[in-house]
mmCIF file with all atom_site columns, C-alpha atoms in Angstrom:
data_model
loop_
_atom_site.group_PDB
_atom_site.id
_atom_site.type_symbol
_atom_site.label_atom_id
_atom_site.label_alt_id
_atom_site.label_comp_id
_atom_site.label_asym_id
_atom_site.label_entity_id
_atom_site.label_seq_id
_atom_site.pdbx_PDB_ins_code
_atom_site.Cartn_x
_atom_site.Cartn_y
_atom_site.Cartn_z
_atom_site.occupancy
_atom_site.B_iso_or_equiv
_atom_site.pdbx_formal_charge
_atom_site.auth_seq_id
_atom_site.auth_comp_id
_atom_site.auth_asym_id
_atom_site.auth_atom_id
_atom_site.pdbx_PDB_model_num
ATOM 1   C CA . UNK A 1 1   ? -21.062 -34.892 -20.714 1.00 40.00 ? 5   UNK A CA 1
ATOM 2   C CA . UNK A 1 2   ? -24.526 -36.259 -20.069 1.00 40.00 ? 6   UNK A CA 1
ATOM 3   C CA . UNK A 1 3   ? -24.369 -40.050 -20.012 1.00 42.00 ? 7   UNK A CA 1
ATOM 4   C CA . UNK A 1 4   ? -27.999 -41.056 -20.447 1.00 42.00 ? 8   UNK A CA 1
ATOM 5   C CA . UNK A 1 5   ? -29.264 -42.568 -23.644 1.00 40.00 ? 9   UNK A CA 1
ATOM 6   C CA . UNK A 1 6   ? -32.637 -44.290 -23.689 1.00 36.00 ? 10  UNK A CA 1
ATOM 7   C CA . UNK A 1 7   ? -32.724 -47.848 -24.828 1.00 31.00 ? 11  UNK A CA 1
ATOM 8   C CA . UNK A 1 8   ? -35.981 -48.536 -26.629 1.00 36.00 ? 12  UNK A CA 1
ATOM 9   C CA . UNK A 1 9   ? -35.293 -52.094 -27.778 1.00 32.00 ? 13  UNK A CA 1
ATOM 10  C CA . UNK A 1 10  ? -35.528 -53.816 -24.382 1.00 31.00 ? 14  UNK A CA 1
ATOM 11  C CA . UNK A 1 11  ? -38.951 -52.498 -23.379 1.00 35.00 ? 15  UNK A CA 1
ATOM 12  C CA . UNK A 1 12  ? -39.982 -50.736 -20.198 1.00 40.00 ? 16  UNK A CA 1
ATOM 13  C CA . UNK A 1 13  ? -39.499 -51.808 -16.633 1.00 49.00 ? 17  UNK A CA 1
ATOM 14  C CA . UNK A 1 14  ? -42.900 -52.003 -15.020 1.00 50.00 ? 18  UNK A CA 1
ATOM 15  C CA . UNK A 1 15  ? -43.835 -51.113 -11.503 1.00 51.00 ? 19  UNK A CA 1
ATOM 16  C CA . UNK A 1 16  ? -45.588 -53.992 -9.824  1.00 52.00 ? 20  UNK A CA 1
ATOM 17  C CA . UNK A 1 17  ? -47.159 -51.792 -7.183  1.00 56.00 ? 21  UNK A CA 1
ATOM 18  C CA . UNK A 1 18  ? -47.868 -48.076 -7.126  1.00 65.00 ? 22  UNK A CA 1
ATOM 19  C CA . UNK A 1 19  ? -49.511 -46.821 -3.973  1.00 70.00 ? 23  UNK A CA 1
ATOM 20  C CA . UNK A 1 20  ? -50.570 -43.320 -3.007  1.00 77.00 ? 24  UNK A CA 1
ATOM 21  C CA . UNK A 1 21  ? -49.316 -42.622 0.494   1.00 77.00 ? 25  UNK A CA 1
ATOM 22  C CA . UNK A 1 22  ? -50.560 -40.507 3.336   1.00 82.00 ? 26  UNK A CA 1
ATOM 23  C CA . UNK A 1 23  ? -47.890 -38.348 4.867   1.00 82.00 ? 27  UNK A CA 1
ATOM 24  C CA . UNK A 1 24  ? -47.710 -40.557 7.959   1.00 84.00 ? 28  UNK A CA 1
ATOM 25  C CA . UNK A 1 25  ? -46.974 -43.616 5.770   1.00 83.00 ? 29  UNK A CA 1
ATOM 26  C CA . UNK A 1 26  ? -44.106 -41.969 3.876   1.00 84.00 ? 30  UNK A CA 1
ATOM 27  C CA . UNK A 1 27  ? -40.437 -42.229 4.758   1.00 84.00 ? 31  UNK A CA 1
ATOM 28  C CA . UNK A 1 28  ? -39.015 -39.796 7.260   1.00 89.00 ? 32  UNK A CA 1
ATOM 29  C CA . UNK A 1 29  ? -37.050 -38.122 4.436   1.00 90.00 ? 33  UNK A CA 1
ATOM 30  C CA . UNK A 1 30  ? -40.260 -37.305 2.525   1.00 91.00 ? 34  UNK A CA 1
ATOM 31  C CA . UNK A 1 31  ? -41.924 -35.995 5.686   1.00 91.00 ? 35  UNK A CA 1
ATOM 32  C CA . UNK A 1 32  ? -38.927 -33.775 6.517   1.00 92.00 ? 36  UNK A CA 1
ATOM 33  C CA . UNK A 1 33  ? -38.879 -32.244 3.037   1.00 94.00 ? 37  UNK A CA 1
ATOM 34  C CA . UNK A 1 34  ? -42.611 -31.540 3.233   1.00 92.00 ? 38  UNK A CA 1
ATOM 35  C CA . UNK A 1 35  ? -42.194 -29.946 6.673   1.00 92.00 ? 39  UNK A CA 1
ATOM 36  C CA . UNK A 1 36  ? -39.342 -27.752 5.423   1.00 93.00 ? 40  UNK A CA 1
ATOM 37  C CA . UNK A 1 37  ? -41.297 -26.550 2.386   1.00 93.00 ? 41  UNK A CA 1
ATOM 38  C CA . UNK A 1 38  ? -44.311 -25.782 4.579   1.00 92.00 ? 42  UNK A CA 1
ATOM 39  C CA . UNK A 1 39  ? -42.172 -23.510 6.747   1.00 93.00 ? 43  UNK A CA 1
ATOM 40  C CA . UNK A 1 40  ? -41.393 -21.495 3.613   1.00 92.00 ? 44  UNK A CA 1
ATOM 41  C CA . UNK A 1 41  ? -44.981 -21.265 2.427   1.00 91.00 ? 45  UNK A CA 1
ATOM 42  C CA . UNK A 1 42  ? -47.598 -22.526 4.900   1.00 88.00 ? 46  UNK A CA 1
ATOM 43  C CA . UNK A 1 43  ? -50.589 -21.549 2.734   1.00 85.00 ? 47  UNK A CA 1
ATOM 44  C CA . UNK A 1 44  ? -49.709 -23.224 -0.563  1.00 90.00 ? 48  UNK A CA 1
ATOM 45  C CA . UNK A 1 45  ? -46.894 -23.929 -2.988  1.00 95.00 ? 49  UNK A CA 1
ATOM 46  C CA . UNK A 1 46  ? -43.508 -22.387 -2.264  1.00 95.00 ? 50  UNK A CA 1
ATOM 47  C CA . UNK A 1 47  ? -41.916 -20.023 -4.737  1.00 95.00 ? 51  UNK A CA 1
ATOM 48  C CA . UNK A 1 48  ? -38.796 -21.404 -6.379  1.00 95.00 ? 52  UNK A CA 1
ATOM 49  C CA . UNK A 1 49  ? -36.809 -18.367 -5.261  1.00 94.00 ? 53  UNK A CA 1
ATOM 50  C CA . UNK A 1 50  ? -37.560 -19.327 -1.638  1.00 93.00 ? 54  UNK A CA 1
ATOM 51  C CA . UNK A 1 51  ? -35.682 -22.608 -2.022  1.00 92.00 ? 55  UNK A CA 1
ATOM 52  C CA . UNK A 1 52  ? -32.064 -22.403 -0.923  1.00 91.00 ? 56  UNK A CA 1
ATOM 53  C CA . UNK A 1 53  ? -30.138 -25.664 -1.187  1.00 87.00 ? 57  UNK A CA 1
ATOM 54  C CA . UNK A 1 54  ? -27.990 -24.815 1.838   1.00 87.00 ? 58  UNK A CA 1
ATOM 55  C CA . UNK A 1 55  ? -31.164 -24.535 3.969   1.00 89.00 ? 59  UNK A CA 1
ATOM 56  C CA . UNK A 1 56  ? -32.482 -27.968 3.013   1.00 88.00 ? 60  UNK A CA 1
ATOM 57  C CA . UNK A 1 57  ? -31.756 -30.724 5.487   1.00 82.00 ? 61  UNK A CA 1
ATOM 58  C CA . UNK A 1 58  ? -28.287 -31.775 4.256   1.00 73.00 ? 62  UNK A CA 1
ATOM 59  C CA . UNK A 1 59  ? -28.934 -35.474 4.014   1.00 88.00 ? 63  UNK A CA 1
ATOM 60  C CA . UNK A 1 60  ? -31.901 -34.898 1.667   1.00 93.00 ? 64  UNK A CA 1
ATOM 61  C CA . UNK A 1 61  ? -30.202 -32.866 -1.054  1.00 93.00 ? 65  UNK A CA 1
ATOM 62  C CA . UNK A 1 62  ? -28.572 -35.839 -2.831  1.00 93.00 ? 66  UNK A CA 1
ATOM 63  C CA . UNK A 1 63  ? -32.033 -37.414 -3.323  1.00 94.00 ? 67  UNK A CA 1
ATOM 64  C CA . UNK A 1 64  ? -33.703 -34.348 -4.811  1.00 96.00 ? 68  UNK A CA 1
ATOM 65  C CA . UNK A 1 65  ? -34.403 -33.563 -8.423  1.00 95.00 ? 69  UNK A CA 1
ATOM 66  C CA . UNK A 1 66  ? -35.935 -30.438 -9.908  1.00 97.00 ? 70  UNK A CA 1
ATOM 67  C CA . UNK A 1 67  ? -37.986 -30.503 -13.099 1.00 97.00 ? 71  UNK A CA 1
ATOM 68  C CA . UNK A 1 68  ? -39.023 -27.673 -15.392 1.00 98.00 ? 72  UNK A CA 1
ATOM 69  C CA . UNK A 1 69  ? -42.731 -27.745 -16.316 1.00 98.00 ? 73  UNK A CA 1
ATOM 70  C CA . UNK A 1 70  ? -42.809 -27.190 -20.086 1.00 97.00 ? 74  UNK A CA 1
ATOM 71  C CA . UNK A 1 71  ? -45.696 -26.541 -22.481 1.00 96.00 ? 75  UNK A CA 1
ATOM 72  C CA . UNK A 1 72  ? -47.604 -29.591 -23.663 1.00 94.00 ? 76  UNK A CA 1
ATOM 73  C CA . UNK A 1 73  ? -47.299 -31.501 -20.390 1.00 93.00 ? 77  UNK A CA 1
ATOM 74  C CA . UNK A 1 74  ? -43.580 -32.143 -20.783 1.00 96.00 ? 78  UNK A CA 1
ATOM 75  C CA . UNK A 1 75  ? -40.954 -32.116 -18.043 1.00 97.00 ? 79  UNK A CA 1
ATOM 76  C CA . UNK A 1 76  ? -37.187 -31.587 -18.170 1.00 97.00 ? 80  UNK A CA 1
ATOM 77  C CA . UNK A 1 77  ? -34.734 -32.325 -15.368 1.00 96.00 ? 81  UNK A CA 1
ATOM 78  C CA . UNK A 1 78  ? -33.081 -29.099 -14.234 1.00 96.00 ? 82  UNK A CA 1
ATOM 79  C CA . UNK A 1 79  ? -31.224 -30.790 -11.361 1.00 94.00 ? 83  UNK A CA 1
ATOM 80  C CA . UNK A 1 80  ? -30.555 -34.431 -10.519 1.00 94.00 ? 84  UNK A CA 1
ATOM 81  C CA . UNK A 1 81  ? -29.141 -35.154 -7.045  1.00 93.00 ? 85  UNK A CA 1
ATOM 82  C CA . UNK A 1 82  ? -25.877 -37.010 -6.605  1.00 91.00 ? 86  UNK A CA 1
ATOM 83  C CA . UNK A 1 83  ? -27.500 -40.048 -4.929  1.00 88.00 ? 87  UNK A CA 1
ATOM 84  C CA . UNK A 1 84  ? -29.873 -40.279 -7.901  1.00 87.00 ? 88  UNK A CA 1
ATOM 85  C CA . UNK A 1 85  ? -26.964 -39.981 -10.341 1.00 86.00 ? 89  UNK A CA 1
ATOM 86  C CA . UNK A 1 86  ? -25.299 -42.891 -8.569  1.00 82.00 ? 90  UNK A CA 1
ATOM 87  C CA . UNK A 1 87  ? -28.474 -44.981 -8.401  1.00 77.00 ? 91  UNK A CA 1
ATOM 88  C CA . UNK A 1 88  ? -29.449 -44.381 -12.046 1.00 74.00 ? 92  UNK A CA 1
ATOM 89  C CA . UNK A 1 89  ? -25.879 -44.679 -13.329 1.00 75.00 ? 93  UNK A CA 1
ATOM 90  C CA . UNK A 1 90  ? -25.769 -41.225 -14.907 1.00 83.00 ? 94  UNK A CA 1
ATOM 91  C CA . UNK A 1 91  ? -26.823 -37.611 -14.642 1.00 90.00 ? 95  UNK A CA 1
ATOM 92  C CA . UNK A 1 92  ? -30.284 -36.828 -16.043 1.00 91.00 ? 96  UNK A CA 1
ATOM 93  C CA . UNK A 1 93  ? -29.799 -33.047 -15.774 1.00 94.00 ? 97  UNK A CA 1
ATOM 94  C CA . UNK A 1 94  ? -31.010 -31.460 -19.006 1.00 95.00 ? 98  UNK A CA 1
ATOM 95  C CA . UNK A 1 95  ? -32.889 -34.588 -20.110 1.00 94.00 ? 99  UNK A CA 1
ATOM 96  C CA . UNK A 1 96  ? -36.607 -34.889 -20.677 1.00 94.00 ? 100 UNK A CA 1
ATOM 97  C CA . UNK A 1 97  ? -38.585 -37.162 -18.369 1.00 91.00 ? 101 UNK A CA 1
ATOM 98  C CA . UNK A 1 98  ? -39.569 -39.147 -21.469 1.00 89.00 ? 102 UNK A CA 1
ATOM 99  C CA . UNK A 1 99  ? -35.872 -39.912 -22.081 1.00 87.00 ? 103 UNK A CA 1
ATOM 100 C CA . UNK A 1 100 ? -35.525 -41.533 -18.659 1.00 81.00 ? 104 UNK A CA 1
ATOM 101 C CA . UNK A 1 101 ? -38.874 -43.288 -18.211 1.00 76.00 ? 105 UNK A CA 1
ATOM 102 C CA . UNK A 1 102 ? -40.789 -45.357 -20.764 1.00 68.00 ? 106 UNK A CA 1
ATOM 103 C CA . UNK A 1 103 ? -44.043 -47.296 -21.014 1.00 69.00 ? 107 UNK A CA 1
ATOM 104 C CA . UNK A 1 104 ? -46.178 -47.589 -17.881 1.00 73.00 ? 108 UNK A CA 1
ATOM 105 C CA . UNK A 1 105 ? -43.467 -45.959 -15.765 1.00 77.00 ? 109 UNK A CA 1
ATOM 106 C CA . UNK A 1 106 ? -43.568 -42.868 -17.990 1.00 79.00 ? 110 UNK A CA 1
ATOM 107 C CA . UNK A 1 107 ? -47.375 -42.782 -17.925 1.00 84.00 ? 111 UNK A CA 1
ATOM 108 C CA . UNK A 1 108 ? -47.362 -42.983 -14.138 1.00 84.00 ? 112 UNK A CA 1
ATOM 109 C CA . UNK A 1 109 ? -44.658 -40.301 -13.817 1.00 88.00 ? 113 UNK A CA 1
ATOM 110 C CA . UNK A 1 110 ? -46.567 -37.975 -16.168 1.00 91.00 ? 114 UNK A CA 1
ATOM 111 C CA . UNK A 1 111 ? -49.818 -38.613 -14.280 1.00 92.00 ? 115 UNK A CA 1
ATOM 112 C CA . UNK A 1 112 ? -48.179 -37.675 -10.982 1.00 92.00 ? 116 UNK A CA 1
ATOM 113 C CA . UNK A 1 113 ? -46.574 -34.557 -12.471 1.00 95.00 ? 117 UNK A CA 1
ATOM 114 C CA . UNK A 1 114 ? -49.878 -33.439 -14.010 1.00 95.00 ? 118 UNK A CA 1
ATOM 115 C CA . UNK A 1 115 ? -51.682 -34.051 -10.727 1.00 95.00 ? 119 UNK A CA 1
ATOM 116 C CA . UNK A 1 116 ? -49.168 -31.893 -8.838  1.00 96.00 ? 120 UNK A CA 1
ATOM 117 C CA . UNK A 1 117 ? -49.358 -29.087 -11.423 1.00 97.00 ? 121 UNK A CA 1
ATOM 118 C CA . UNK A 1 118 ? -53.170 -29.034 -11.492 1.00 96.00 ? 122 UNK A CA 1
ATOM 119 C CA . UNK A 1 119 ? -53.831 -29.551 -7.774  1.00 95.00 ? 123 UNK A CA 1
ATOM 120 C CA . UNK A 1 120 ? -50.847 -27.427 -6.657  1.00 96.00 ? 124 UNK A CA 1
ATOM 121 C CA . UNK A 1 121 ? -50.461 -30.005 -3.872  1.00 94.00 ? 125 UNK A CA 1
ATOM 122 C CA . UNK A 1 122 ? -47.690 -32.507 -3.118  1.00 94.00 ? 126 UNK A CA 1
ATOM 123 C CA . UNK A 1 123 ? -48.174 -36.133 -4.134  1.00 93.00 ? 127 UNK A CA 1
ATOM 124 C CA . UNK A 1 124 ? -46.597 -39.005 -2.208  1.00 92.00 ? 128 UNK A CA 1
ATOM 125 C CA . UNK A 1 125 ? -46.239 -42.450 -3.772  1.00 89.00 ? 129 UNK A CA 1
ATOM 126 C CA . UNK A 1 126 ? -44.507 -45.744 -3.067  1.00 87.00 ? 130 UNK A CA 1
ATOM 127 C CA . UNK A 1 127 ? -43.285 -47.623 -6.130  1.00 83.00 ? 131 UNK A CA 1
ATOM 128 C CA . UNK A 1 128 ? -42.227 -51.271 -6.217  1.00 80.00 ? 132 UNK A CA 1
ATOM 129 C CA . UNK A 1 129 ? -40.327 -52.931 -9.040  1.00 71.00 ? 133 UNK A CA 1
ATOM 130 C CA . UNK A 1 130 ? -39.423 -56.587 -9.250  1.00 67.00 ? 134 UNK A CA 1
ATOM 131 C CA . UNK A 1 131 ? -36.059 -57.281 -10.825 1.00 63.00 ? 135 UNK A CA 1
ATOM 132 C CA . UNK A 1 132 ? -34.011 -60.392 -11.384 1.00 62.00 ? 136 UNK A CA 1
ATOM 133 C CA . UNK A 1 133 ? -31.928 -59.396 -8.369  1.00 62.00 ? 137 UNK A CA 1
ATOM 134 C CA . UNK A 1 134 ? -34.898 -58.719 -6.083  1.00 67.00 ? 138 UNK A CA 1
ATOM 135 C CA . UNK A 1 135 ? -37.360 -55.931 -5.365  1.00 72.00 ? 139 UNK A CA 1
ATOM 136 C CA . UNK A 1 136 ? -36.727 -52.220 -5.487  1.00 76.00 ? 140 UNK A CA 1
ATOM 137 C CA . UNK A 1 137 ? -39.046 -50.096 -3.386  1.00 81.00 ? 141 UNK A CA 1
ATOM 138 C CA . UNK A 1 138 ? -38.890 -46.332 -3.153  1.00 84.00 ? 142 UNK A CA 1
ATOM 139 C CA . UNK A 1 139 ? -40.947 -43.479 -1.807  1.00 88.00 ? 143 UNK A CA 1
ATOM 140 C CA . UNK A 1 140 ? -41.311 -40.328 -3.838  1.00 90.00 ? 144 UNK A CA 1
ATOM 141 C CA . UNK A 1 141 ? -42.748 -36.946 -2.960  1.00 94.00 ? 145 UNK A CA 1
ATOM 142 C CA . UNK A 1 142 ? -43.355 -34.449 -5.762  1.00 96.00 ? 146 UNK A CA 1
ATOM 143 C CA . UNK A 1 143 ? -44.036 -30.823 -4.818  1.00 96.00 ? 147 UNK A CA 1
ATOM 144 C CA . UNK A 1 144 ? -45.079 -27.816 -6.920  1.00 97.00 ? 148 UNK A CA 1
ATOM 145 C CA . UNK A 1 145 ? -42.904 -24.705 -7.025  1.00 97.00 ? 149 UNK A CA 1
ATOM 146 C CA . UNK A 1 146 ? -44.309 -21.456 -8.383  1.00 97.00 ? 150 UNK A CA 1
ATOM 147 C CA . UNK A 1 147 ? -42.938 -18.311 -9.989  1.00 96.00 ? 151 UNK A CA 1
ATOM 148 C CA . UNK A 1 148 ? -43.628 -14.771 -8.730  1.00 94.00 ? 152 UNK A CA 1
ATOM 149 C CA . UNK A 1 149 ? -47.011 -14.797 -10.495 1.00 96.00 ? 153 UNK A CA 1
ATOM 150 C CA . UNK A 1 150 ? -48.068 -17.992 -8.715  1.00 95.00 ? 154 UNK A CA 1
ATOM 151 C CA . UNK A 1 151 ? -47.810 -20.293 -11.752 1.00 97.00 ? 155 UNK A CA 1
ATOM 152 C CA . UNK A 1 152 ? -46.434 -23.803 -11.242 1.00 97.00 ? 156 UNK A CA 1
ATOM 153 C CA . UNK A 1 153 ? -43.267 -23.747 -13.349 1.00 98.00 ? 157 UNK A CA 1
ATOM 154 C CA . UNK A 1 154 ? -41.154 -26.364 -11.521 1.00 98.00 ? 158 UNK A CA 1
ATOM 155 C CA . UNK A 1 155 ? -41.561 -29.589 -9.635  1.00 98.00 ? 159 UNK A CA 1
ATOM 156 C CA . UNK A 1 156 ? -39.280 -30.665 -6.813  1.00 97.00 ? 160 UNK A CA 1
ATOM 157 C CA . UNK A 1 157 ? -39.110 -34.381 -6.140  1.00 96.00 ? 161 UNK A CA 1
ATOM 158 C CA . UNK A 1 158 ? -37.390 -36.409 -3.475  1.00 94.00 ? 162 UNK A CA 1
ATOM 159 C CA . UNK A 1 159 ? -36.829 -40.080 -4.313  1.00 91.00 ? 163 UNK A CA 1
ATOM 160 C CA . UNK A 1 160 ? -35.833 -42.212 -1.351  1.00 88.00 ? 164 UNK A CA 1
ATOM 161 C CA . UNK A 1 161 ? -35.031 -45.879 -1.937  1.00 81.00 ? 165 UNK A CA 1
ATOM 162 C CA . UNK A 1 162 ? -36.199 -47.971 1.009   1.00 78.00 ? 166 UNK A CA 1
ATOM 163 C CA . UNK A 1 163 ? -35.456 -51.483 -0.235  1.00 71.00 ? 167 UNK A CA 1
ATOM 164 C CA . UNK A 1 164 ? -33.005 -52.797 -2.811  1.00 66.00 ? 168 UNK A CA 1
ATOM 165 C CA . UNK A 1 165 ? -30.784 -49.763 -2.371  1.00 48.00 ? 169 UNK A CA 1
ATOM 166 C CA . UNK A 1 166 ? -27.703 -51.462 -3.745  1.00 47.00 ? 170 UNK A CA 1
ATOM 167 C CA . UNK A 1 167 ? -26.683 -49.784 -6.967  1.00 42.00 ? 171 UNK A CA 1
ATOM 168 C CA . UNK A 1 168 ? -26.609 -53.052 -8.927  1.00 38.00 ? 172 UNK A CA 1
ATOM 169 C CA . UNK A 1 169 ? -30.206 -53.808 -7.921  1.00 38.00 ? 173 UNK A CA 1
ATOM 170 C CA . UNK A 1 170 ? -31.504 -50.440 -9.046  1.00 43.00 ? 174 UNK A CA 1
ATOM 171 C CA . UNK A 1 171 ? -29.586 -50.594 -12.287 1.00 42.00 ? 175 UNK A CA 1
ATOM 172 C CA . UNK A 1 172 ? -30.933 -54.079 -12.958 1.00 42.00 ? 176 UNK A CA 1
ATOM 173 C CA . UNK A 1 173 ? -34.431 -52.616 -12.996 1.00 39.00 ? 177 UNK A CA 1
ATOM 174 C CA . UNK A 1 174 ? -33.519 -49.624 -15.100 1.00 43.00 ? 178 UNK A CA 1
ATOM 175 C CA . UNK A 1 175 ? -30.926 -50.871 -17.539 1.00 42.00 ? 179 UNK A CA 1
ATOM 176 C CA . UNK A 1 176 ? -33.701 -51.996 -19.855 1.00 41.00 ? 180 UNK A CA 1
ATOM 177 C CA . UNK A 1 177 ? -34.355 -48.370 -20.671 1.00 37.00 ? 181 UNK A CA 1
ATOM 178 C CA . UNK A 1 178 ? -31.035 -46.647 -20.075 1.00 38.00 ? 182 UNK A CA 1
ATOM 179 C CA . UNK A 1 179 ? -27.666 -47.174 -21.679 1.00 38.00 ? 183 UNK A CA 1
ATOM 180 C CA . UNK A 1 180 ? -24.690 -45.251 -20.369 1.00 36.00 ? 184 UNK A CA 1
ATOM 181 C CA . UNK A 1 181 ? -22.443 -43.973 -23.117 1.00 31.00 ? 185 UNK A CA 1
ATOM 182 C CA . UNK A 1 182 ? -18.886 -42.704 -22.720 1.00 29.00 ? 186 UNK A CA 1
#
């Protein structure tokens, strides 16, 4: 059973800093995923059917999510890695991005997704949140994946927490918008 339920009454968590990164500034995990995808398709976006989970560097898979690109600029989680399930406190697979993010965080996430779809290029960002238990900082790379006709139909993202990785810290920043149900 999917355990996510958005909580609208507490208001959104807000990133205090959102920074576009160059590849050299990103975490090693983001750089390794980019390098792997480039081996599959050096001239542009990789096709989804080229992605084989068993060929991804093993330590990255738990931090990867896959989103379907839907009409009207909407995005649905097709896959949500196990490290993300643990960090968020539930599995977002099958949920819409708008069910997981709210407010400025949702606007930023949609902006990044749109940018990746339109440009057909990866986008690297560093996000910082301030919580009552301290900061949470994570790097994210979002990559386009195309179908056989070359249309961007999916987005692959790797989210790598680099500070505040303790589960209670991440949940403190997100519990305002998520409520796990049994």
